[in-house]
Amino acid sequence: MKRLLISVAALLLATTAFSADPVPADLRETALSTFKPLPSTIPAVANNPITPDKIALGKALFFDPRMSASGVFSCNSCHNLATGGDDNLETSIGHGWQKGPRNAPTALNAVFNIAQFWDGRAEDLKAQAKGPVQAGVEMANTPTQVVATLKSMPQYVEWFKAAFLGEEDPVTFDNFAKAIEAFEATLITPAPFDAYLNGDDAAMTIEQKQGLALFIDKGCSSCHSGINVGGEGYYPFGLIEKPGADVLPENDKGRFAVTNTADDSYVFRAAPLRNVALTAPYFHSGKVWNLKQAVAIMGTAQLGEELNDEEVTLIVAFLNTLTGKMPEVSYPVLPAETDSTPRPSG
Ligand code: HEM
Ligand code: HEM
């Protein structure tokens, strides 16, 4: 009899555990205190009113390989909008087939990052856009040459006039960057996670919700938060345990190069995780191709915890809900060169 009672009690316990809702009842509320859904309209950016003409010009510039010295590389070469806004290479290939030092982050939703680049060294997208054009390993061009190239094509001059109405000399390197920023502000990708945050319970599966709950409980969200589930703050990569030099190469000290403060050695911006399932390989070194492996590394490096396979699988299920609807970008037809267009070099 006693035996029977024990087994009934055990059965009851097991049933209760089994039938209990594995998803916390207040999950959405908790999530909303940490994350924010994408806005449904194009966000405003500082000091750069966004107009349809500016967006169209920015799109042309984003796709124009003549902005690089060689005439080979456009922004889209490394931030391919057909493949998640990045190049899916360990580190990017640029001018003269050189391999750059870091993995290319996606340009999608970048407008919501607190600052641009893995180390946050550009304050916004207009500051950022001036970097790759001049970087020796990327487009290897100069502002003067970019402006000369643009001015050599009457169609571009017209487009700049329309985008920067009333300006006496609208074809400038500053305006080049502003137009690109305006286009990039349109590259936003609403995802199932946004639908869930906005109240649609069916937008995520139970596993994905469990993964979200784990992402919050384990502490991932203490660094990966806000609209982009990251991209908002800086932390040491290897806060608890430094990954090996195969994942965290010793020569790239991250924000140390920006602030020159010893505390910023190996400090990087918590990576924005929207569309992360599309943007392998991972980390600034681009050394990790598998998302489950990247999550497991975060567990040991940032939380000091070995996540088990089930936990990693659930967290990855949640991360998949960050894959959004890609913006529909029609391929622009670009102005033709003229006799005065600088010829490709290098
Ligand atoms: C970083 C846009 C050209 C490779 C970025 C970021 C943006 C961007 C928005 C920062 C994203 C973030 O921090 O999350 C552009 C634009 C370009 C351009 C508008 C054209 C003007 C290129 C090219 C290459 C490239 C041609 C490859 C040759 C990279 C790399 C990073 C980066 C490696 C990370 C660099 C670091 O953190 O130090 N780009 N990009 N980009 N881009 Fe580009
Ligand atoms: C990068 C997920 C916890 C800070 C990443 C990446 C993923 C990820 C997938 C790579 C993204 C990419 O390369 O595009 C997670 C998960 C976590 C977690 C699932 C919890 C298990 C944390 C915590 C912190 C943090 C707690 C801060 C203490 C960072 C930083 C990077 C990063 C700084 C960039 C590393 C680099 O420079 O390559 N995270 N993360 N993460 N995460 Fe986490």
CSV table of C-alpha atoms in Angstrom, one decimal, residues 22-346:
chain,number,residue,atom,x,y,z
A,22,PRO,CA,7.4,25.3,-19.9
A,23,VAL,CA,7.2,28.9,-21.0
A,24,PRO,CA,7.1,31.5,-18.2
A,25,ALA,CA,3.7,33.2,-18.2
A,26,ASP,CA,5.3,36.7,-18.0
A,27,LEU,CA,7.9,36.0,-20.8
A,28,ARG,CA,6.8,38.7,-23.2
A,29,GLU,CA,6.7,41.3,-20.4
A,30,THR,CA,10.2,40.3,-19.2
A,31,ALA,CA,11.4,40.4,-22.8
A,32,LEU,CA,9.9,43.8,-23.4
A,33,SER,CA,11.9,45.2,-20.5
A,34,THR,CA,15.1,44.2,-22.3
A,35,PHE,CA,14.4,44.2,-26.0
A,36,LYS,CA,12.5,46.4,-28.3
A,37,PRO,CA,10.6,45.5,-31.5
A,38,LEU,CA,11.8,47.1,-34.8
A,39,PRO,CA,9.8,50.2,-35.7
A,40,SER,CA,7.4,49.8,-38.5
A,41,THR,CA,8.7,52.8,-40.3
A,42,ILE,CA,12.2,54.0,-41.4
A,43,PRO,CA,13.9,55.5,-38.4
A,44,ALA,CA,15.1,59.1,-38.3
A,45,VAL,CA,18.8,59.6,-38.2
A,46,ALA,CA,20.7,62.6,-36.6
A,47,ASN,CA,21.4,65.6,-38.9
A,48,ASN,CA,20.3,63.9,-42.0
A,49,PRO,CA,16.6,64.2,-43.0
A,50,ILE,CA,15.7,61.1,-45.0
A,51,THR,CA,13.9,61.7,-48.3
A,52,PRO,CA,13.1,59.3,-51.2
A,53,ASP,CA,15.6,61.0,-53.5
A,54,LYS,CA,18.3,60.6,-50.9
A,55,ILE,CA,17.5,56.9,-50.4
A,56,ALA,CA,17.6,56.3,-54.1
A,57,LEU,CA,21.0,58.0,-54.5
A,58,GLY,CA,22.3,56.1,-51.5
A,59,LYS,CA,21.2,52.9,-53.0
A,60,ALA,CA,23.1,53.7,-56.3
A,61,LEU,CA,26.2,54.5,-54.3
A,62,PHE,CA,26.0,51.4,-52.2
A,63,PHE,CA,26.0,49.3,-55.4
A,64,ASP,CA,28.5,51.3,-57.4
A,65,PRO,CA,32.0,49.6,-57.6
A,66,ARG,CA,33.4,52.8,-59.1
A,67,MET,CA,33.5,54.2,-55.6
A,68,SER,CA,36.6,52.0,-55.1
A,69,ALA,CA,40.0,52.8,-56.7
A,70,SER,CA,40.0,49.5,-58.6
A,71,GLY,CA,36.5,49.7,-59.8
A,72,VAL,CA,35.9,46.3,-58.4
A,73,PHE,CA,34.5,46.7,-54.9
A,74,SER,CA,31.2,48.3,-53.9
A,75,CYS,CA,29.7,48.3,-50.4
A,76,ASN,CA,27.6,45.4,-51.6
A,77,SER,CA,30.7,43.3,-52.3
A,78,CYS,CA,31.2,42.9,-48.6
A,79,HIS,CA,27.7,43.7,-47.4
A,80,ASN,CA,25.8,41.6,-49.9
A,81,LEU,CA,22.1,42.3,-49.5
A,82,ALA,CA,21.3,38.9,-51.1
A,83,THR,CA,23.2,37.0,-48.4
A,84,GLY,CA,22.3,38.6,-45.1
A,85,GLY,CA,24.1,41.9,-45.6
A,86,ASP,CA,27.6,40.4,-45.2
A,87,ASP,CA,30.1,38.4,-47.3
A,88,ASN,CA,30.1,35.2,-45.3
A,89,LEU,CA,33.9,35.1,-45.4
A,90,GLU,CA,36.2,34.7,-42.4
A,91,THR,CA,37.6,38.2,-43.1
A,92,SER,CA,36.7,40.4,-46.1
A,93,ILE,CA,38.7,40.4,-49.3
A,94,GLY,CA,39.3,43.9,-50.6
A,95,HIS,CA,41.6,46.0,-52.8
A,96,GLY,CA,44.3,44.0,-54.6
A,97,TRP,CA,42.8,40.7,-53.2
A,98,GLN,CA,44.0,41.7,-49.7
A,99,LYS,CA,42.5,39.9,-46.7
A,100,GLY,CA,41.3,42.5,-44.1
A,101,PRO,CA,41.7,42.0,-40.4
A,102,ARG,CA,38.1,41.5,-39.4
A,103,ASN,CA,34.9,39.8,-40.3
A,104,ALA,CA,32.3,42.0,-42.0
A,105,PRO,CA,29.2,42.6,-39.9
A,106,THR,CA,25.9,42.9,-41.6
A,107,ALA,CA,24.7,46.2,-42.9
A,108,LEU,CA,21.1,45.2,-42.1
A,109,ASN,CA,19.6,47.0,-39.1
A,110,ALA,CA,23.0,48.6,-38.5
A,111,VAL,CA,21.2,51.9,-38.1
A,112,PHE,CA,20.1,50.8,-34.6
A,113,ASN,CA,23.6,50.1,-33.3
A,114,ILE,CA,24.9,52.6,-30.8
A,115,ALA,CA,28.0,53.0,-32.9
A,116,GLN,CA,29.5,51.2,-35.9
A,117,PHE,CA,32.3,48.6,-36.2
A,118,TRP,CA,33.3,45.8,-33.9
A,119,ASP,CA,35.0,48.3,-31.7
A,120,GLY,CA,32.4,51.1,-32.1
A,121,ARG,CA,35.0,53.6,-33.6
A,122,ALA,CA,32.5,55.3,-35.9
A,123,GLU,CA,29.7,57.2,-34.1
A,124,ASP,CA,27.1,56.6,-36.8
A,125,LEU,CA,26.5,55.4,-40.4
A,126,LYS,CA,27.5,58.6,-42.0
A,127,ALA,CA,30.8,58.6,-40.2
A,128,GLN,CA,31.2,54.9,-40.9
A,129,ALA,CA,30.6,55.2,-44.7
A,130,LYS,CA,33.7,57.3,-45.1
A,131,GLY,CA,35.9,54.5,-43.7
A,132,PRO,CA,35.8,51.7,-46.2
A,133,VAL,CA,36.2,54.0,-49.2
A,134,GLN,CA,39.5,55.1,-47.9
A,135,ALA,CA,40.7,51.9,-46.2
A,136,GLY,CA,43.7,50.5,-48.0
A,137,VAL,CA,42.4,46.9,-47.7
A,138,GLU,CA,38.9,47.7,-48.7
A,139,MET,CA,38.2,50.3,-51.4
A,140,ALA,CA,41.6,52.1,-51.3
A,141,ASN,CA,40.1,55.4,-52.7
A,142,THR,CA,40.3,59.0,-51.7
A,143,PRO,CA,37.5,61.5,-51.0
A,144,THR,CA,38.9,63.8,-53.9
A,145,GLN,CA,38.8,60.9,-56.3
A,146,VAL,CA,35.3,59.8,-55.2
A,147,VAL,CA,34.0,63.3,-55.8
A,148,ALA,CA,35.8,63.6,-59.2
A,149,THR,CA,34.3,60.3,-60.2
A,150,LEU,CA,30.8,61.4,-59.2
A,151,LYS,CA,31.1,64.8,-60.9
A,152,SER,CA,32.2,63.2,-64.1
A,153,MET,CA,28.7,61.6,-64.5
A,154,PRO,CA,26.0,64.2,-65.1
A,155,GLN,CA,23.3,61.8,-63.9
A,156,TYR,CA,25.0,61.6,-60.5
A,157,VAL,CA,25.2,65.4,-60.3
A,158,GLU,CA,21.4,65.6,-60.9
A,159,TRP,CA,20.7,63.0,-58.3
A,160,PHE,CA,22.9,64.8,-55.7
A,161,LYS,CA,21.0,68.1,-56.6
A,162,ALA,CA,17.7,66.4,-56.0
A,163,ALA,CA,18.8,64.7,-52.8
A,164,PHE,CA,20.4,67.8,-51.3
A,165,LEU,CA,18.0,70.5,-52.5
A,166,GLY,CA,19.2,74.1,-52.4
A,167,GLU,CA,22.8,73.2,-51.7
A,168,GLU,CA,25.2,75.2,-53.9
A,169,ASP,CA,27.8,72.4,-54.3
A,170,PRO,CA,25.9,69.2,-53.4
A,171,VAL,CA,28.4,66.6,-54.7
A,172,THR,CA,30.6,66.3,-51.7
A,173,PHE,CA,32.1,63.4,-49.7
A,174,ASP,CA,30.0,64.3,-46.7
A,175,ASN,CA,26.8,64.1,-48.8
A,176,PHE,CA,28.0,60.8,-50.3
A,177,ALA,CA,28.1,59.4,-46.8
A,178,LYS,CA,24.8,61.0,-45.8
A,179,ALA,CA,23.0,59.4,-48.9
A,180,ILE,CA,24.4,56.0,-48.0
A,181,GLU,CA,23.3,56.4,-44.4
A,182,ALA,CA,19.7,57.2,-45.7
A,183,PHE,CA,19.7,54.1,-47.8
A,184,GLU,CA,21.0,51.9,-44.9
A,185,ALA,CA,18.3,53.2,-42.7
A,186,THR,CA,15.8,51.4,-45.0
A,187,LEU,CA,17.6,48.1,-44.5
A,188,ILE,CA,15.5,46.8,-41.6
A,189,THR,CA,14.2,43.3,-41.3
A,190,PRO,CA,11.1,42.7,-39.1
A,191,ALA,CA,11.3,39.1,-37.7
A,192,PRO,CA,9.1,36.6,-35.9
A,193,PHE,CA,10.6,37.9,-32.7
A,194,ASP,CA,9.2,41.3,-33.4
A,195,ALA,CA,5.7,39.9,-34.1
A,196,TYR,CA,6.0,38.0,-30.7
A,197,LEU,CA,7.0,41.2,-28.9
A,198,ASN,CA,4.1,43.0,-30.5
A,199,GLY,CA,1.7,40.4,-29.1
A,200,ASP,CA,1.5,37.5,-31.6
A,201,ASP,CA,1.9,34.4,-29.5
A,202,ALA,CA,1.9,32.1,-32.5
A,203,ALA,CA,4.9,33.9,-34.0
A,204,MET,CA,7.3,31.7,-32.0
A,205,THR,CA,7.3,28.0,-31.2
A,206,ILE,CA,7.4,26.7,-27.7
A,207,GLU,CA,11.1,25.7,-28.2
A,208,GLN,CA,11.9,29.2,-29.4
A,209,LYS,CA,10.1,30.7,-26.4
A,210,GLN,CA,12.0,28.4,-24.1
A,211,GLY,CA,15.2,29.5,-25.9
A,212,LEU,CA,14.3,33.1,-25.3
A,213,ALA,CA,13.6,32.4,-21.6
A,214,LEU,CA,17.1,30.8,-21.3
A,215,PHE,CA,18.7,33.6,-23.2
A,216,ILE,CA,17.4,35.9,-20.5
A,217,ASP,CA,17.9,33.6,-17.5
A,218,LYS,CA,21.4,32.7,-18.3
A,219,GLY,CA,22.4,36.3,-18.7
A,220,CYS,CA,23.0,36.6,-22.5
A,221,SER,CA,20.5,39.5,-22.5
A,222,SER,CA,22.6,41.5,-20.0
A,223,CYS,CA,24.9,42.2,-23.0
A,224,HIS,CA,22.7,41.4,-26.0
A,225,SER,CA,19.7,43.7,-25.5
A,226,GLY,CA,17.7,46.5,-27.1
A,227,ILE,CA,16.4,46.7,-30.7
A,228,ASN,CA,19.3,44.7,-32.3
A,229,VAL,CA,19.7,42.2,-29.4
A,230,GLY,CA,23.2,43.6,-29.1
A,231,GLY,CA,25.0,46.5,-30.6
A,232,GLU,CA,24.4,48.6,-27.5
A,233,GLY,CA,27.4,48.2,-25.2
A,234,TYR,CA,31.0,47.2,-24.9
A,235,TYR,CA,32.4,44.2,-23.0
A,236,PRO,CA,35.6,42.2,-22.8
A,237,PHE,CA,35.5,39.2,-25.1
A,238,GLY,CA,36.5,36.6,-22.6
A,239,LEU,CA,35.0,38.4,-19.6
A,240,ILE,CA,35.2,35.2,-17.5
A,241,GLU,CA,37.5,33.0,-19.6
A,242,LYS,CA,39.5,34.2,-22.5
A,243,PRO,CA,38.9,32.1,-25.6
A,244,GLY,CA,42.0,30.6,-27.3
A,245,ALA,CA,44.0,32.7,-29.8
A,246,ASP,CA,42.3,30.6,-32.6
A,247,VAL,CA,39.1,32.5,-31.8
A,248,LEU,CA,40.4,35.7,-30.2
A,249,PRO,CA,43.6,36.6,-32.0
A,250,GLU,CA,46.1,38.3,-29.7
A,251,ASN,CA,46.9,41.2,-32.1
A,252,ASP,CA,43.4,42.7,-32.3
A,253,LYS,CA,42.8,44.4,-29.0
A,254,GLY,CA,39.4,45.9,-30.0
A,255,ARG,CA,38.4,49.1,-28.3
A,256,PHE,CA,41.9,49.6,-26.8
A,257,ALA,CA,42.9,51.0,-30.2
A,258,VAL,CA,40.0,53.5,-30.0
A,259,THR,CA,40.3,54.7,-26.4
A,260,ASN,CA,44.0,53.8,-25.5
A,261,THR,CA,42.8,52.7,-22.1
A,262,ALA,CA,44.3,49.5,-20.7
A,263,ASP,CA,40.8,48.4,-19.4
A,264,ASP,CA,39.6,48.3,-23.0
A,265,SER,CA,42.0,45.6,-24.1
A,266,TYR,CA,40.0,42.9,-25.9
A,267,VAL,CA,36.8,44.9,-25.4
A,268,PHE,CA,34.3,44.7,-28.3
A,269,ARG,CA,30.7,45.8,-28.9
A,270,ALA,CA,28.3,43.0,-28.0
A,271,ALA,CA,27.5,41.8,-31.5
A,272,PRO,CA,24.0,42.7,-32.8
A,273,LEU,CA,22.2,39.3,-33.2
A,274,ARG,CA,19.5,40.1,-35.7
A,275,ASN,CA,19.8,37.7,-38.7
A,276,VAL,CA,22.7,36.0,-37.0
A,277,ALA,CA,21.6,32.6,-38.6
A,278,LEU,CA,22.5,34.2,-42.0
A,279,THR,CA,25.8,35.8,-41.0
A,280,ALA,CA,28.3,33.0,-40.4
A,281,PRO,CA,31.2,32.9,-39.7
A,282,TYR,CA,31.1,34.4,-36.3
A,283,PHE,CA,33.1,36.7,-34.0
A,284,HIS,CA,35.3,39.6,-35.2
A,285,SER,CA,37.9,37.0,-36.2
A,286,GLY,CA,35.3,35.1,-38.3
A,287,LYS,CA,36.8,31.8,-37.0
A,288,VAL,CA,33.6,30.0,-35.9
A,289,TRP,CA,31.3,28.8,-38.6
A,290,ASN,CA,28.7,27.0,-36.5
A,291,LEU,CA,26.1,29.0,-34.6
A,292,LYS,CA,25.8,26.3,-31.9
A,293,GLN,CA,29.5,26.4,-31.3
A,294,ALA,CA,29.4,30.2,-31.2
A,295,VAL,CA,26.7,30.1,-28.5
A,296,ALA,CA,28.7,27.5,-26.5
A,297,ILE,CA,31.8,29.7,-26.7
A,298,MET,CA,29.7,32.6,-25.3
A,299,GLY,CA,28.6,30.4,-22.4
A,300,THR,CA,32.1,29.7,-21.3
A,301,ALA,CA,33.8,32.9,-22.3
A,302,GLN,CA,31.1,35.4,-21.1
A,303,LEU,CA,29.1,33.5,-18.5
A,304,GLY,CA,31.6,31.0,-17.1
A,305,GLU,CA,29.1,28.3,-17.8
A,306,GLU,CA,29.2,25.2,-20.0
A,307,LEU,CA,25.8,25.2,-21.6
A,308,ASN,CA,24.5,21.6,-22.4
A,309,ASP,CA,23.5,20.6,-25.9
A,310,GLU,CA,19.8,21.0,-25.1
A,311,GLU,CA,20.3,24.5,-23.8
A,312,VAL,CA,22.4,25.5,-26.8
A,313,THR,CA,19.8,24.0,-29.2
A,314,LEU,CA,17.0,26.0,-27.5
A,315,ILE,CA,19.0,29.2,-27.6
A,316,VAL,CA,19.7,28.7,-31.3
A,317,ALA,CA,16.0,28.1,-31.9
A,318,PHE,CA,15.4,31.5,-30.3
A,319,LEU,CA,18.2,33.1,-32.4
A,320,ASN,CA,16.5,31.8,-35.5
A,321,THR,CA,13.4,34.0,-34.7
A,322,LEU,CA,15.7,37.0,-35.3
A,323,THR,CA,15.9,36.1,-39.0
A,324,GLY,CA,13.7,38.8,-40.6
A,325,LYS,CA,12.0,39.6,-43.8
A,326,MET,CA,14.7,41.0,-46.2
A,327,PRO,CA,14.1,44.4,-47.7
A,328,GLU,CA,13.2,44.2,-51.3
A,329,VAL,CA,16.0,46.0,-53.1
A,330,SER,CA,15.8,46.3,-56.8
A,331,TYR,CA,19.2,46.4,-58.5
A,332,PRO,CA,19.9,50.0,-59.5
A,333,VAL,CA,20.9,51.0,-63.0
A,334,LEU,CA,23.9,53.3,-62.6
A,335,PRO,CA,25.0,56.3,-64.6
A,336,ALA,CA,27.4,55.5,-67.5
A,337,GLU,CA,31.1,56.7,-67.3
A,338,THR,CA,32.2,59.6,-69.4
A,339,ASP,CA,35.6,60.6,-70.9
A,340,SER,CA,36.4,62.4,-67.7
A,341,THR,CA,35.6,59.6,-65.3
A,342,PRO,CA,38.9,58.5,-63.5
A,343,ARG,CA,40.0,55.1,-64.8
A,344,PRO,CA,40.3,52.2,-62.4
A,345,SER,CA,43.7,51.8,-60.8
A,346,GLY,CA,45.5,49.1,-58.8
